[in-house]
Amino acid sequence: EIVLTQSPGTLSLSPGERATLSCRASQSVSSSYLAWYQQRPGQAPRLLIYGASSRATGIPDRFSGSGSGTDFTLTISRLEPEDFAVYYCQQYGSSPPTFGQGTRLEI
Amino acid sequence: QVQLVQSGAEVKKPGASVKVSCKASGYTFTSYTIHWVRQAPGQRLEWMGWINGGNDNTKYSQNFQGRVTITRDTSASTAYMDLSSLRSEDTAVYYCARQGFSGSYSDWGQGTLVTVSS
């Protein structure tokens, strides 16, 4: 199965700053079937990005995704207070679907 | 709007089974696949399996060695996840999620906490 490794484990930033989160796959992700999810404490994950770079419905344009093959990035251009959460990447191009271990974005 | 509403928290003893339900609304149940994903305390999300709402096809993670069964009742627009031979390591929040046309999980249930303890 494809192992996803996210870095850093924790990212400490302030509102208004730019956040860059990384997701590296152990083998190439088929057709860029890579998604990013946000999870706030006590809540279910929420889809942010699919297909490596397409924003899900209702997601603000400060969130952007890029990358292909084995290296992917989620960028949050200007952090808002509600963006401080845990972010997971997921590949769904190969079975079984797998998730990264998460990056905690803290104030 | 799409909603996935899961059944309530469960406490089970080791060796028992648990069945979690996921009631869908706001879309045509038979047109989408439902996945089950769990999250143990402090762990990453783990995919368990899926069921095709239309043709009843299923696929499971090998990590559960035949302990997981996913079913659906189209008349009730509800999917079910049954996990047997529970052990303490199965203590987790269990989520159902709807697969969108992109293949990613566009909608999630609120989660069901299953605690396995003697």
JSON list of C-alpha atoms in Angstrom, two decimals:
[
{"chain": "A", "resi": 1, "resn": "GLU", "atom": "CA", "xyz": [0.00, 0.00, 0.00]},
{"chain": "A", "resi": 2, "resn": "ILE", "atom": "CA", "xyz": [1.05, 3.60, -0.50]},
{"chain": "A", "resi": 3, "resn": "VAL", "atom": "CA", "xyz": [2.44, 5.22, 2.64]},
{"chain": "A", "resi": 4, "resn": "LEU", "atom": "CA", "xyz": [1.91, 8.97, 2.97]},
{"chain": "A", "resi": 5, "resn": "THR", "atom": "CA", "xyz": [4.28, 10.98, 5.15]},
{"chain": "A", "resi": 6, "resn": "GLN", "atom": "CA", "xyz": [3.33, 14.52, 6.12]},
{"chain": "A", "resi": 7, "resn": "SER", "atom": "CA", "xyz": [5.66, 17.24, 7.29]},
{"chain": "A", "resi": 8, "resn": "PRO", "atom": "CA", "xyz": [6.07, 19.01, 9.53]},
{"chain": "A", "resi": 9, "resn": "GLY", "atom": "CA", "xyz": [4.27, 17.22, 12.33]},
{"chain": "A", "resi": 10, "resn": "THR", "atom": "CA", "xyz": [3.36, 20.54, 13.93]},
{"chain": "A", "resi": 11, "resn": "LEU", "atom": "CA", "xyz": [3.46, 23.99, 12.39]},
{"chain": "A", "resi": 12, "resn": "SER", "atom": "CA", "xyz": [3.28, 27.05, 14.64]},
{"chain": "A", "resi": 13, "resn": "LEU", "atom": "CA", "xyz": [2.23, 30.24, 12.88]},
{"chain": "A", "resi": 14, "resn": "SER", "atom": "CA", "xyz": [0.20, 33.40, 13.46]},
{"chain": "A", "resi": 15, "resn": "PRO", "atom": "CA", "xyz": [-3.00, 34.62, 11.81]},
{"chain": "A", "resi": 16, "resn": "GLY", "atom": "CA", "xyz": [-2.21, 36.37, 8.54]},
{"chain": "A", "resi": 17, "resn": "GLU", "atom": "CA", "xyz": [0.87, 34.25, 7.85]},
{"chain": "A", "resi": 18, "resn": "ARG", "atom": "CA", "xyz": [1.29, 31.72, 5.03]},
{"chain": "A", "resi": 19, "resn": "ALA", "atom": "CA", "xyz": [1.27, 28.00, 5.77]},
{"chain": "A", "resi": 20, "resn": "THR", "atom": "CA", "xyz": [2.91, 25.34, 3.61]},
{"chain": "A", "resi": 21, "resn": "LEU", "atom": "CA", "xyz": [2.16, 21.69, 4.39]},
{"chain": "A", "resi": 22, "resn": "SER", "atom": "CA", "xyz": [3.86, 18.77, 2.66]},
{"chain": "A", "resi": 23, "resn": "CYS", "atom": "CA", "xyz": [2.71, 15.25, 1.82]},
{"chain": "A", "resi": 24, "resn": "ARG", "atom": "CA", "xyz": [5.12, 12.73, 0.34]},
{"chain": "A", "resi": 25, "resn": "ALA", "atom": "CA", "xyz": [4.04, 9.34, -1.04]},
{"chain": "A", "resi": 26, "resn": "SER", "atom": "CA", "xyz": [6.07, 6.13, -0.99]},
{"chain": "A", "resi": 27, "resn": "GLN", "atom": "CA", "xyz": [5.18, 5.60, -4.65]},
{"chain": "A", "resi": 28, "resn": "SER", "atom": "CA", "xyz": [3.57, 7.65, -7.37]},
{"chain": "A", "resi": 29, "resn": "VAL", "atom": "CA", "xyz": [-0.07, 8.60, -6.74]},
{"chain": "A", "resi": 30, "resn": "SER", "atom": "CA", "xyz": [-2.19, 7.53, -9.67]},
{"chain": "A", "resi": 31, "resn": "SER", "atom": "CA", "xyz": [-3.68, 10.39, -11.73]},
{"chain": "A", "resi": 32, "resn": "SER", "atom": "CA", "xyz": [-3.06, 12.84, -8.91]},
{"chain": "A", "resi": 33, "resn": "TYR", "atom": "CA", "xyz": [-5.81, 11.23, -6.85]},
{"chain": "A", "resi": 34, "resn": "LEU", "atom": "CA", "xyz": [-4.66, 13.16, -3.80]},
{"chain": "A", "resi": 35, "resn": "ALA", "atom": "CA", "xyz": [-6.98, 14.93, -1.37]},
{"chain": "A", "resi": 36, "resn": "TRP", "atom": "CA", "xyz": [-6.53, 17.19, 1.63]},
{"chain": "A", "resi": 37, "resn": "TYR", "atom": "CA", "xyz": [-8.87, 17.26, 4.63]},
{"chain": "A", "resi": 38, "resn": "GLN", "atom": "CA", "xyz": [-9.16, 19.61, 7.59]},
{"chain": "A", "resi": 39, "resn": "GLN", "atom": "CA", "xyz": [-10.18, 18.28, 10.99]},
{"chain": "A", "resi": 40, "resn": "ARG", "atom": "CA", "xyz": [-11.06, 20.56, 13.87]},
{"chain": "A", "resi": 41, "resn": "PRO", "atom": "CA", "xyz": [-11.22, 19.16, 17.44]},
{"chain": "A", "resi": 42, "resn": "GLY", "atom": "CA", "xyz": [-14.27, 16.99, 17.98]},
{"chain": "A", "resi": 43, "resn": "GLN", "atom": "CA", "xyz": [-15.36, 17.24, 14.35]},
{"chain": "A", "resi": 44, "resn": "ALA", "atom": "CA", "xyz": [-15.31, 14.98, 11.33]},
{"chain": "A", "resi": 45, "resn": "PRO", "atom": "CA", "xyz": [-12.79, 15.65, 8.56]},
{"chain": "A", "resi": 46, "resn": "ARG", "atom": "CA", "xyz": [-13.82, 18.16, 5.89]},
{"chain": "A", "resi": 47, "resn": "LEU", "atom": "CA", "xyz": [-12.73, 17.89, 2.27]},
{"chain": "A", "resi": 48, "resn": "LEU", "atom": "CA", "xyz": [-10.64, 20.86, 1.15]},
{"chain": "A", "resi": 49, "resn": "ILE", "atom": "CA", "xyz": [-8.82, 19.77, -2.01]},
{"chain": "A", "resi": 50, "resn": "TYR", "atom": "CA", "xyz": [-9.28, 16.85, -4.41]},
{"chain": "A", "resi": 51, "resn": "GLY", "atom": "CA", "xyz": [-7.37, 15.85, -7.52]},
{"chain": "A", "resi": 52, "resn": "ALA", "atom": "CA", "xyz": [-4.31, 17.46, -5.92]},
{"chain": "A", "resi": 53, "resn": "SER", "atom": "CA", "xyz": [-5.36, 21.00, -6.84]},
{"chain": "A", "resi": 54, "resn": "SER", "atom": "CA", "xyz": [-9.15, 21.37, -7.12]},
{"chain": "A", "resi": 55, "resn": "ARG", "atom": "CA", "xyz": [-10.95, 23.13, -4.30]},
{"chain": "A", "resi": 56, "resn": "ALA", "atom": "CA", "xyz": [-14.04, 21.44, -2.92]},
{"chain": "A", "resi": 57, "resn": "THR", "atom": "CA", "xyz": [-17.36, 23.26, -2.89]},
{"chain": "A", "resi": 58, "resn": "GLY", "atom": "CA", "xyz": [-17.41, 26.21, -0.52]},
{"chain": "A", "resi": 59, "resn": "ILE", "atom": "CA", "xyz": [-13.69, 26.16, 0.28]},
{"chain": "A", "resi": 60, "resn": "PRO", "atom": "CA", "xyz": [-12.12, 29.66, 0.37]},
{"chain": "A", "resi": 61, "resn": "ASP", "atom": "CA", "xyz": [-9.55, 30.49, -2.28]},
{"chain": "A", "resi": 62, "resn": "ARG", "atom": "CA", "xyz": [-6.84, 31.02, 0.36]},
{"chain": "A", "resi": 63, "resn": "PHE", "atom": "CA", "xyz": [-6.53, 27.20, 0.27]},
{"chain": "A", "resi": 64, "resn": "SER", "atom": "CA", "xyz": [-4.61, 25.80, -2.68]},
{"chain": "A", "resi": 65, "resn": "GLY", "atom": "CA", "xyz": [-3.08, 22.45, -3.53]},
{"chain": "A", "resi": 66, "resn": "SER", "atom": "CA", "xyz": [-0.28, 21.52, -5.88]},
{"chain": "A", "resi": 67, "resn": "GLY", "atom": "CA", "xyz": [2.03, 18.68, -6.80]},
{"chain": "A", "resi": 68, "resn": "SER", "atom": "CA", "xyz": [2.10, 15.40, -8.67]},
{"chain": "A", "resi": 69, "resn": "GLY", "atom": "CA", "xyz": [3.76, 12.02, -8.57]},
{"chain": "A", "resi": 70, "resn": "THR", "atom": "CA", "xyz": [5.05, 11.61, -5.02]},
{"chain": "A", "resi": 71, "resn": "ASP", "atom": "CA", "xyz": [5.22, 15.19, -3.72]},
{"chain": "A", "resi": 72, "resn": "PHE", "atom": "CA", "xyz": [2.20, 17.31, -2.86]},
{"chain": "A", "resi": 73, "resn": "THR", "atom": "CA", "xyz": [1.68, 20.61, -1.06]},
{"chain": "A", "resi": 74, "resn": "LEU", "atom": "CA", "xyz": [-1.23, 22.36, 0.64]},
{"chain": "A", "resi": 75, "resn": "THR", "atom": "CA", "xyz": [-0.82, 26.11, 0.95]},
{"chain": "A", "resi": 76, "resn": "ILE", "atom": "CA", "xyz": [-2.94, 28.43, 3.05]},
{"chain": "A", "resi": 77, "resn": "SER", "atom": "CA", "xyz": [-2.12, 31.93, 1.85]},
{"chain": "A", "resi": 78, "resn": "ARG", "atom": "CA", "xyz": [-3.29, 34.02, 4.82]},
{"chain": "A", "resi": 79, "resn": "LEU", "atom": "CA", "xyz": [-4.20, 32.15, 7.95]},
{"chain": "A", "resi": 80, "resn": "GLU", "atom": "CA", "xyz": [-7.53, 32.89, 9.60]},
{"chain": "A", "resi": 81, "resn": "PRO", "atom": "CA", "xyz": [-8.21, 31.91, 13.25]},
{"chain": "A", "resi": 82, "resn": "GLU", "atom": "CA", "xyz": [-10.52, 29.10, 12.12]},
{"chain": "A", "resi": 83, "resn": "ASP", "atom": "CA", "xyz": [-7.74, 27.50, 10.04]},
{"chain": "A", "resi": 84, "resn": "PHE", "atom": "CA", "xyz": [-5.86, 26.24, 13.09]},
{"chain": "A", "resi": 85, "resn": "ALA", "atom": "CA", "xyz": [-6.63, 22.53, 12.97]},
{"chain": "A", "resi": 86, "resn": "VAL", "atom": "CA", "xyz": [-5.15, 19.21, 11.86]},
{"chain": "A", "resi": 87, "resn": "TYR", "atom": "CA", "xyz": [-4.70, 18.56, 8.13]},
{"chain": "A", "resi": 88, "resn": "TYR", "atom": "CA", "xyz": [-4.55, 15.14, 6.51]},
{"chain": "A", "resi": 89, "resn": "CYS", "atom": "CA", "xyz": [-3.61, 14.12, 2.99]},
{"chain": "A", "resi": 90, "resn": "GLN", "atom": "CA", "xyz": [-5.17, 11.04, 1.41]},
{"chain": "A", "resi": 91, "resn": "GLN", "atom": "CA", "xyz": [-4.46, 9.09, -1.74]},
{"chain": "A", "resi": 92, "resn": "TYR", "atom": "CA", "xyz": [-7.41, 7.35, -3.35]},
{"chain": "A", "resi": 93, "resn": "GLY", "atom": "CA", "xyz": [-5.91, 6.24, -6.64]},
{"chain": "A", "resi": 94, "resn": "SER", "atom": "CA", "xyz": [-4.69, 2.88, -5.39]},
{"chain": "A", "resi": 95, "resn": "SER", "atom": "CA", "xyz": [-6.39, 0.39, -3.13]},
{"chain": "A", "resi": 96, "resn": "PRO", "atom": "CA", "xyz": [-6.36, 0.55, -0.18]},
{"chain": "A", "resi": 97, "resn": "PRO", "atom": "CA", "xyz": [-6.91, 4.30, 0.17]},
{"chain": "A", "resi": 98, "resn": "THR", "atom": "CA", "xyz": [-4.46, 5.66, 2.72]},
{"chain": "A", "resi": 99, "resn": "PHE", "atom": "CA", "xyz": [-4.03, 8.78, 4.84]},
{"chain": "A", "resi": 100, "resn": "GLY", "atom": "CA", "xyz": [-1.03, 10.67, 6.11]},
{"chain": "A", "resi": 101, "resn": "GLN", "atom": "CA", "xyz": [-0.39, 10.98, 9.83]},
{"chain": "A", "resi": 102, "resn": "GLY", "atom": "CA", "xyz": [-1.50, 14.62, 9.85]},
{"chain": "A", "resi": 103, "resn": "THR", "atom": "CA", "xyz": [0.02, 18.07, 10.37]},
{"chain": "A", "resi": 104, "resn": "ARG", "atom": "CA", "xyz": [-1.17, 20.06, 13.37]},
{"chain": "A", "resi": 105, "resn": "LEU", "atom": "CA", "xyz": [-1.38, 23.76, 12.59]},
{"chain": "A", "resi": 106, "resn": "GLU", "atom": "CA", "xyz": [-1.27, 25.72, 15.83]},
{"chain": "A", "resi": 107, "resn": "ILE", "atom": "CA", "xyz": [-1.25, 29.36, 16.78]},
{"chain": "B", "resi": 1, "resn": "GLN", "atom": "CA", "xyz": [-28.20, 19.33, 1.64]},
{"chain": "B", "resi": 2, "resn": "VAL", "atom": "CA", "xyz": [-26.34, 16.05, 2.02]},
{"chain": "B", "resi": 3, "resn": "GLN", "atom": "CA", "xyz": [-26.40, 14.63, 5.54]},
{"chain": "B", "resi": 4, "resn": "LEU", "atom": "CA", "xyz": [-24.96, 11.46, 6.99]},
{"chain": "B", "resi": 5, "resn": "VAL", "atom": "CA", "xyz": [-26.24, 10.79, 10.50]},
{"chain": "B", "resi": 6, "resn": "GLN", "atom": "CA", "xyz": [-24.61, 8.01, 12.48]},
{"chain": "B", "resi": 7, "resn": "SER", "atom": "CA", "xyz": [-25.83, 6.01, 15.44]},
{"chain": "B", "resi": 8, "resn": "GLY", "atom": "CA", "xyz": [-24.75, 6.80, 18.97]},
{"chain": "B", "resi": 9, "resn": "ALA", "atom": "CA", "xyz": [-21.74, 5.86, 21.03]},
{"chain": "B", "resi": 10, "resn": "GLU", "atom": "CA", "xyz": [-21.25, 2.23, 22.06]},
{"chain": "B", "resi": 11, "resn": "VAL", "atom": "CA", "xyz": [-19.39, 0.48, 24.87]},
{"chain": "B", "resi": 12, "resn": "LYS", "atom": "CA", "xyz": [-18.53, -3.15, 24.20]},
{"chain": "B", "resi": 13, "resn": "LYS", "atom": "CA", "xyz": [-16.61, -5.92, 25.91]},
{"chain": "B", "resi": 14, "resn": "PRO", "atom": "CA", "xyz": [-13.68, -7.67, 24.23]},
{"chain": "B", "resi": 15, "resn": "GLY", "atom": "CA", "xyz": [-14.88, -10.40, 21.89]},
{"chain": "B", "resi": 16, "resn": "ALA", "atom": "CA", "xyz": [-18.24, -8.76, 21.24]},
{"chain": "B", "resi": 17, "resn": "SER", "atom": "CA", "xyz": [-19.49, -7.22, 17.99]},
{"chain": "B", "resi": 18, "resn": "VAL", "atom": "CA", "xyz": [-20.70, -3.72, 17.20]},
{"chain": "B", "resi": 19, "resn": "LYS", "atom": "CA", "xyz": [-22.94, -2.46, 14.41]},
{"chain": "B", "resi": 20, "resn": "VAL", "atom": "CA", "xyz": [-22.85, 1.23, 13.49]},
{"chain": "B", "resi": 21, "resn": "SER", "atom": "CA", "xyz": [-25.43, 2.78, 11.19]},
{"chain": "B", "resi": 22, "resn": "CYS", "atom": "CA", "xyz": [-25.15, 5.72, 8.79]},
{"chain": "B", "resi": 23, "resn": "LYS", "atom": "CA", "xyz": [-28.43, 7.22, 7.55]},
{"chain": "B", "resi": 24, "resn": "ALA", "atom": "CA", "xyz": [-28.12, 9.29, 4.38]},
{"chain": "B", "resi": 25, "resn": "SER", "atom": "CA", "xyz": [-30.34, 12.10, 3.17]},
{"chain": "B", "resi": 26, "resn": "GLY", "atom": "CA", "xyz": [-30.25, 14.88, 0.63]},
{"chain": "B", "resi": 27, "resn": "TYR", "atom": "CA", "xyz": [-29.14, 12.74, -2.31]},
{"chain": "B", "resi": 28, "resn": "THR", "atom": "CA", "xyz": [-29.96, 9.52, -4.17]},
{"chain": "B", "resi": 29, "resn": "PHE", "atom": "CA", "xyz": [-28.51, 6.82, -1.91]},
{"chain": "B", "resi": 30, "resn": "THR", "atom": "CA", "xyz": [-28.13, 4.25, -4.68]},
{"chain": "B", "resi": 31, "resn": "SER", "atom": "CA", "xyz": [-25.98, 6.57, -6.83]},
{"chain": "B", "resi": 32, "resn": "TYR", "atom": "CA", "xyz": [-23.02, 6.80, -4.48]},
{"chain": "B", "resi": 33, "resn": "THR", "atom": "CA", "xyz": [-20.51, 4.68, -2.60]},
{"chain": "B", "resi": 34, "resn": "ILE", "atom": "CA", "xyz": [-20.20, 4.88, 1.18]},
{"chain": "B", "resi": 35, "resn": "HIS", "atom": "CA", "xyz": [-16.84, 4.33, 2.87]},
{"chain": "B", "resi": 36, "resn": "TRP", "atom": "CA", "xyz": [-16.09, 3.58, 6.50]},
{"chain": "B", "resi": 37, "resn": "VAL", "atom": "CA", "xyz": [-13.01, 5.12, 8.13]},
{"chain": "B", "resi": 38, "resn": "ARG", "atom": "CA", "xyz": [-11.89, 4.93, 11.74]},
{"chain": "B", "resi": 39, "resn": "GLN", "atom": "CA", "xyz": [-9.64, 7.06, 13.93]},
{"chain": "B", "resi": 40, "resn": "ALA", "atom": "CA", "xyz": [-8.12, 5.57, 17.05]},
{"chain": "B", "resi": 41, "resn": "PRO", "atom": "CA", "xyz": [-6.91, 8.01, 19.73]},
{"chain": "B", "resi": 42, "resn": "GLY", "atom": "CA", "xyz": [-3.86, 9.87, 18.47]},
{"chain": "B", "resi": 43, "resn": "GLN", "atom": "CA", "xyz": [-3.73, 7.81, 15.28]},
{"chain": "B", "resi": 44, "resn": "ARG", "atom": "CA", "xyz": [-4.17, 8.58, 11.62]},
{"chain": "B", "resi": 45, "resn": "LEU", "atom": "CA", "xyz": [-7.39, 7.93, 9.76]},
{"chain": "B", "resi": 46, "resn": "GLU", "atom": "CA", "xyz": [-7.70, 4.29, 8.66]},
{"chain": "B", "resi": 47, "resn": "TRP", "atom": "CA", "xyz": [-9.86, 3.10, 5.79]},
{"chain": "B", "resi": 48, "resn": "MET", "atom": "CA", "xyz": [-11.99, 0.04, 6.57]},
{"chain": "B", "resi": 49, "resn": "GLY", "atom": "CA", "xyz": [-14.03, -0.63, 3.45]},
{"chain": "B", "resi": 50, "resn": "TRP", "atom": "CA", "xyz": [-16.77, 0.56, 1.13]},
{"chain": "B", "resi": 51, "resn": "ILE", "atom": "CA", "xyz": [-20.16, -0.40, -0.21]},
{"chain": "B", "resi": 52, "resn": "ASN", "atom": "CA", "xyz": [-21.69, 0.61, -3.53]},
{"chain": "B", "resi": 53, "resn": "GLY", "atom": "CA", "xyz": [-25.13, 1.98, -2.71]},
{"chain": "B", "resi": 54, "resn": "GLY", "atom": "CA", "xyz": [-26.53, 0.79, -6.02]},
{"chain": "B", "resi": 55, "resn": "ASN", "atom": "CA", "xyz": [-25.24, -2.74, -6.66]},
{"chain": "B", "resi": 56, "resn": "ASP", "atom": "CA", "xyz": [-24.25, -3.79, -3.10]},
{"chain": "B", "resi": 57, "resn": "ASN", "atom": "CA", "xyz": [-20.64, -4.50, -4.10]},
{"chain": "B", "resi": 58, "resn": "THR", "atom": "CA", "xyz": [-18.21, -4.25, -1.21]},
{"chain": "B", "resi": 59, "resn": "LYS", "atom": "CA", "xyz": [-14.48, -4.12, -0.63]},
{"chain": "B", "resi": 60, "resn": "TYR", "atom": "CA", "xyz": [-12.66, -4.40, 2.68]},
{"chain": "B", "resi": 61, "resn": "SER", "atom": "CA", "xyz": [-9.27, -3.59, 4.11]},
{"chain": "B", "resi": 62, "resn": "GLN", "atom": "CA", "xyz": [-7.14, -6.65, 4.67]},
{"chain": "B", "resi": 63, "resn": "ASN", "atom": "CA", "xyz": [-6.07, -5.12, 7.99]},
{"chain": "B", "resi": 64, "resn": "PHE", "atom": "CA", "xyz": [-9.30, -6.34, 9.55]},
{"chain": "B", "resi": 65, "resn": "GLN", "atom": "CA", "xyz": [-8.87, -9.98, 8.51]},
{"chain": "B", "resi": 66, "resn": "GLY", "atom": "CA", "xyz": [-12.53, -10.67, 7.82]},
{"chain": "B", "resi": 67, "resn": "ARG", "atom": "CA", "xyz": [-13.84, -9.00, 10.98]},
{"chain": "B", "resi": 68, "resn": "VAL", "atom": "CA", "xyz": [-15.64, -6.17, 9.17]},
{"chain": "B", "resi": 69, "resn": "THR", "atom": "CA", "xyz": [-18.89, -6.44, 7.19]},
{"chain": "B", "resi": 70, "resn": "ILE", "atom": "CA", "xyz": [-20.58, -3.51, 5.46]},
{"chain": "B", "resi": 71, "resn": "THR", "atom": "CA", "xyz": [-24.21, -3.73, 4.38]},
{"chain": "B", "resi": 72, "resn": "ARG", "atom": "CA", "xyz": [-26.92, -1.37, 3.25]},
{"chain": "B", "resi": 73, "resn": "ASP", "atom": "CA", "xyz": [-30.69, -1.01, 3.31]},
{"chain": "B", "resi": 74, "resn": "THR", "atom": "CA", "xyz": [-31.75, 1.01, 0.28]},
{"chain": "B", "resi": 75, "resn": "SER", "atom": "CA", "xyz": [-35.32, 1.41, 1.55]},
{"chain": "B", "resi": 76, "resn": "ALA", "atom": "CA", "xyz": [-33.92, 3.22, 4.59]},
{"chain": "B", "resi": 77, "resn": "SER", "atom": "CA", "xyz": [-31.02, 4.94, 2.77]},
{"chain": "B", "resi": 78, "resn": "THR", "atom": "CA", "xyz": [-28.77, 3.53, 5.47]},
{"chain": "B", "resi": 79, "resn": "ALA", "atom": "CA", "xyz": [-25.39, 1.86, 5.45]},
{"chain": "B", "resi": 80, "resn": "TYR", "atom": "CA", "xyz": [-24.13, -0.34, 8.28]},
{"chain": "B", "resi": 81, "resn": "MET", "atom": "CA", "xyz": [-20.69, -1.35, 9.48]},
{"chain": "B", "resi": 82, "resn": "ASP", "atom": "CA", "xyz": [-20.38, -4.47, 11.62]},
{"chain": "B", "resi": 83, "resn": "LEU", "atom": "CA", "xyz": [-17.08, -5.18, 13.40]},
{"chain": "B", "resi": 84, "resn": "SER", "atom": "CA", "xyz": [-16.69, -8.47, 15.23]},
{"chain": "B", "resi": 85, "resn": "SER", "atom": "CA", "xyz": [-14.25, -10.01, 17.72]},
{"chain": "B", "resi": 86, "resn": "LEU", "atom": "CA", "xyz": [-13.61, -6.61, 19.23]},
{"chain": "B", "resi": 87, "resn": "ARG", "atom": "CA", "xyz": [-10.40, -5.91, 21.10]},
{"chain": "B", "resi": 88, "resn": "SER", "atom": "CA", "xyz": [-9.17, -2.88, 23.01]},
{"chain": "B", "resi": 89, "resn": "GLU", "atom": "CA", "xyz": [-7.28, -1.64, 19.95]},
{"chain": "B", "resi": 90, "resn": "ASP", "atom": "CA", "xyz": [-10.63, -1.21, 18.17]},
{"chain": "B", "resi": 91, "resn": "THR", "atom": "CA", "xyz": [-11.49, 1.67, 20.48]},
{"chain": "B", "resi": 92, "resn": "ALA", "atom": "CA", "xyz": [-11.90, 4.53, 18.02]},
{"chain": "B", "resi": 93, "resn": "VAL", "atom": "CA", "xyz": [-14.25, 6.99, 16.38]},
{"chain": "B", "resi": 94, "resn": "TYR", "atom": "CA", "xyz": [-15.86, 5.39, 13.35]},
{"chain": "B", "resi": 95, "resn": "TYR", "atom": "CA", "xyz": [-16.94, 7.57, 10.43]},
{"chain": "B", "resi": 96, "resn": "CYS", "atom": "CA", "xyz": [-18.98, 6.94, 7.33]},
{"chain": "B", "resi": 97, "resn": "ALA", "atom": "CA", "xyz": [-18.19, 9.10, 4.31]},
{"chain": "B", "resi": 98, "resn": "ARG", "atom": "CA", "xyz": [-19.77, 9.55, 0.89]},
{"chain": "B", "resi": 99, "resn": "GLN", "atom": "CA", "xyz": [-17.49, 9.21, -2.09]},
{"chain": "B", "resi": 100, "resn": "GLY", "atom": "CA", "xyz": [-17.99, 12.06, -4.54]},
{"chain": "B", "resi": 101, "resn": "PHE", "atom": "CA", "xyz": [-17.58, 11.80, -8.30]},
{"chain": "B", "resi": 102, "resn": "SER", "atom": "CA", "xyz": [-13.94, 12.88, -7.91]},
{"chain": "B", "resi": 103, "resn": "GLY", "atom": "CA", "xyz": [-13.28, 9.79, -5.81]},
{"chain": "B", "resi": 104, "resn": "SER", "atom": "CA", "xyz": [-12.52, 11.74, -2.64]},
{"chain": "B", "resi": 105, "resn": "TYR", "atom": "CA", "xyz": [-14.81, 11.80, 0.39]},
{"chain": "B", "resi": 106, "resn": "SER", "atom": "CA", "xyz": [-17.02, 14.83, 0.00]},
{"chain": "B", "resi": 107, "resn": "ASP", "atom": "CA", "xyz": [-19.35, 14.32, 2.97]},
{"chain": "B", "resi": 108, "resn": "TRP", "atom": "CA", "xyz": [-18.83, 12.72, 6.37]},
{"chain": "B", "resi": 109, "resn": "GLY", "atom": "CA", "xyz": [-20.99, 11.52, 9.22]},
{"chain": "B", "resi": 110, "resn": "GLN", "atom": "CA", "xyz": [-20.48, 13.01, 12.65]},
{"chain": "B", "resi": 111, "resn": "GLY", "atom": "CA", "xyz": [-18.63, 9.96, 13.91]},
{"chain": "B", "resi": 112, "resn": "THR", "atom": "CA", "xyz": [-19.48, 7.22, 16.41]},
{"chain": "B", "resi": 113, "resn": "LEU", "atom": "CA", "xyz": [-17.25, 6.49, 19.38]},
{"chain": "B", "resi": 114, "resn": "VAL", "atom": "CA", "xyz": [-16.85, 2.79, 20.04]},
{"chain": "B", "resi": 115, "resn": "THR", "atom": "CA", "xyz": [-15.13, 1.93, 23.31]},
{"chain": "B", "resi": 116, "resn": "VAL", "atom": "CA", "xyz": [-13.94, -1.62, 23.92]},
{"chain": "B", "resi": 117, "resn": "SER", "atom": "CA", "xyz": [-13.29, -2.31, 27.56]},
{"chain": "B", "resi": 118, "resn": "SER", "atom": "CA", "xyz": [-13.71, -5.15, 29.99]}
]
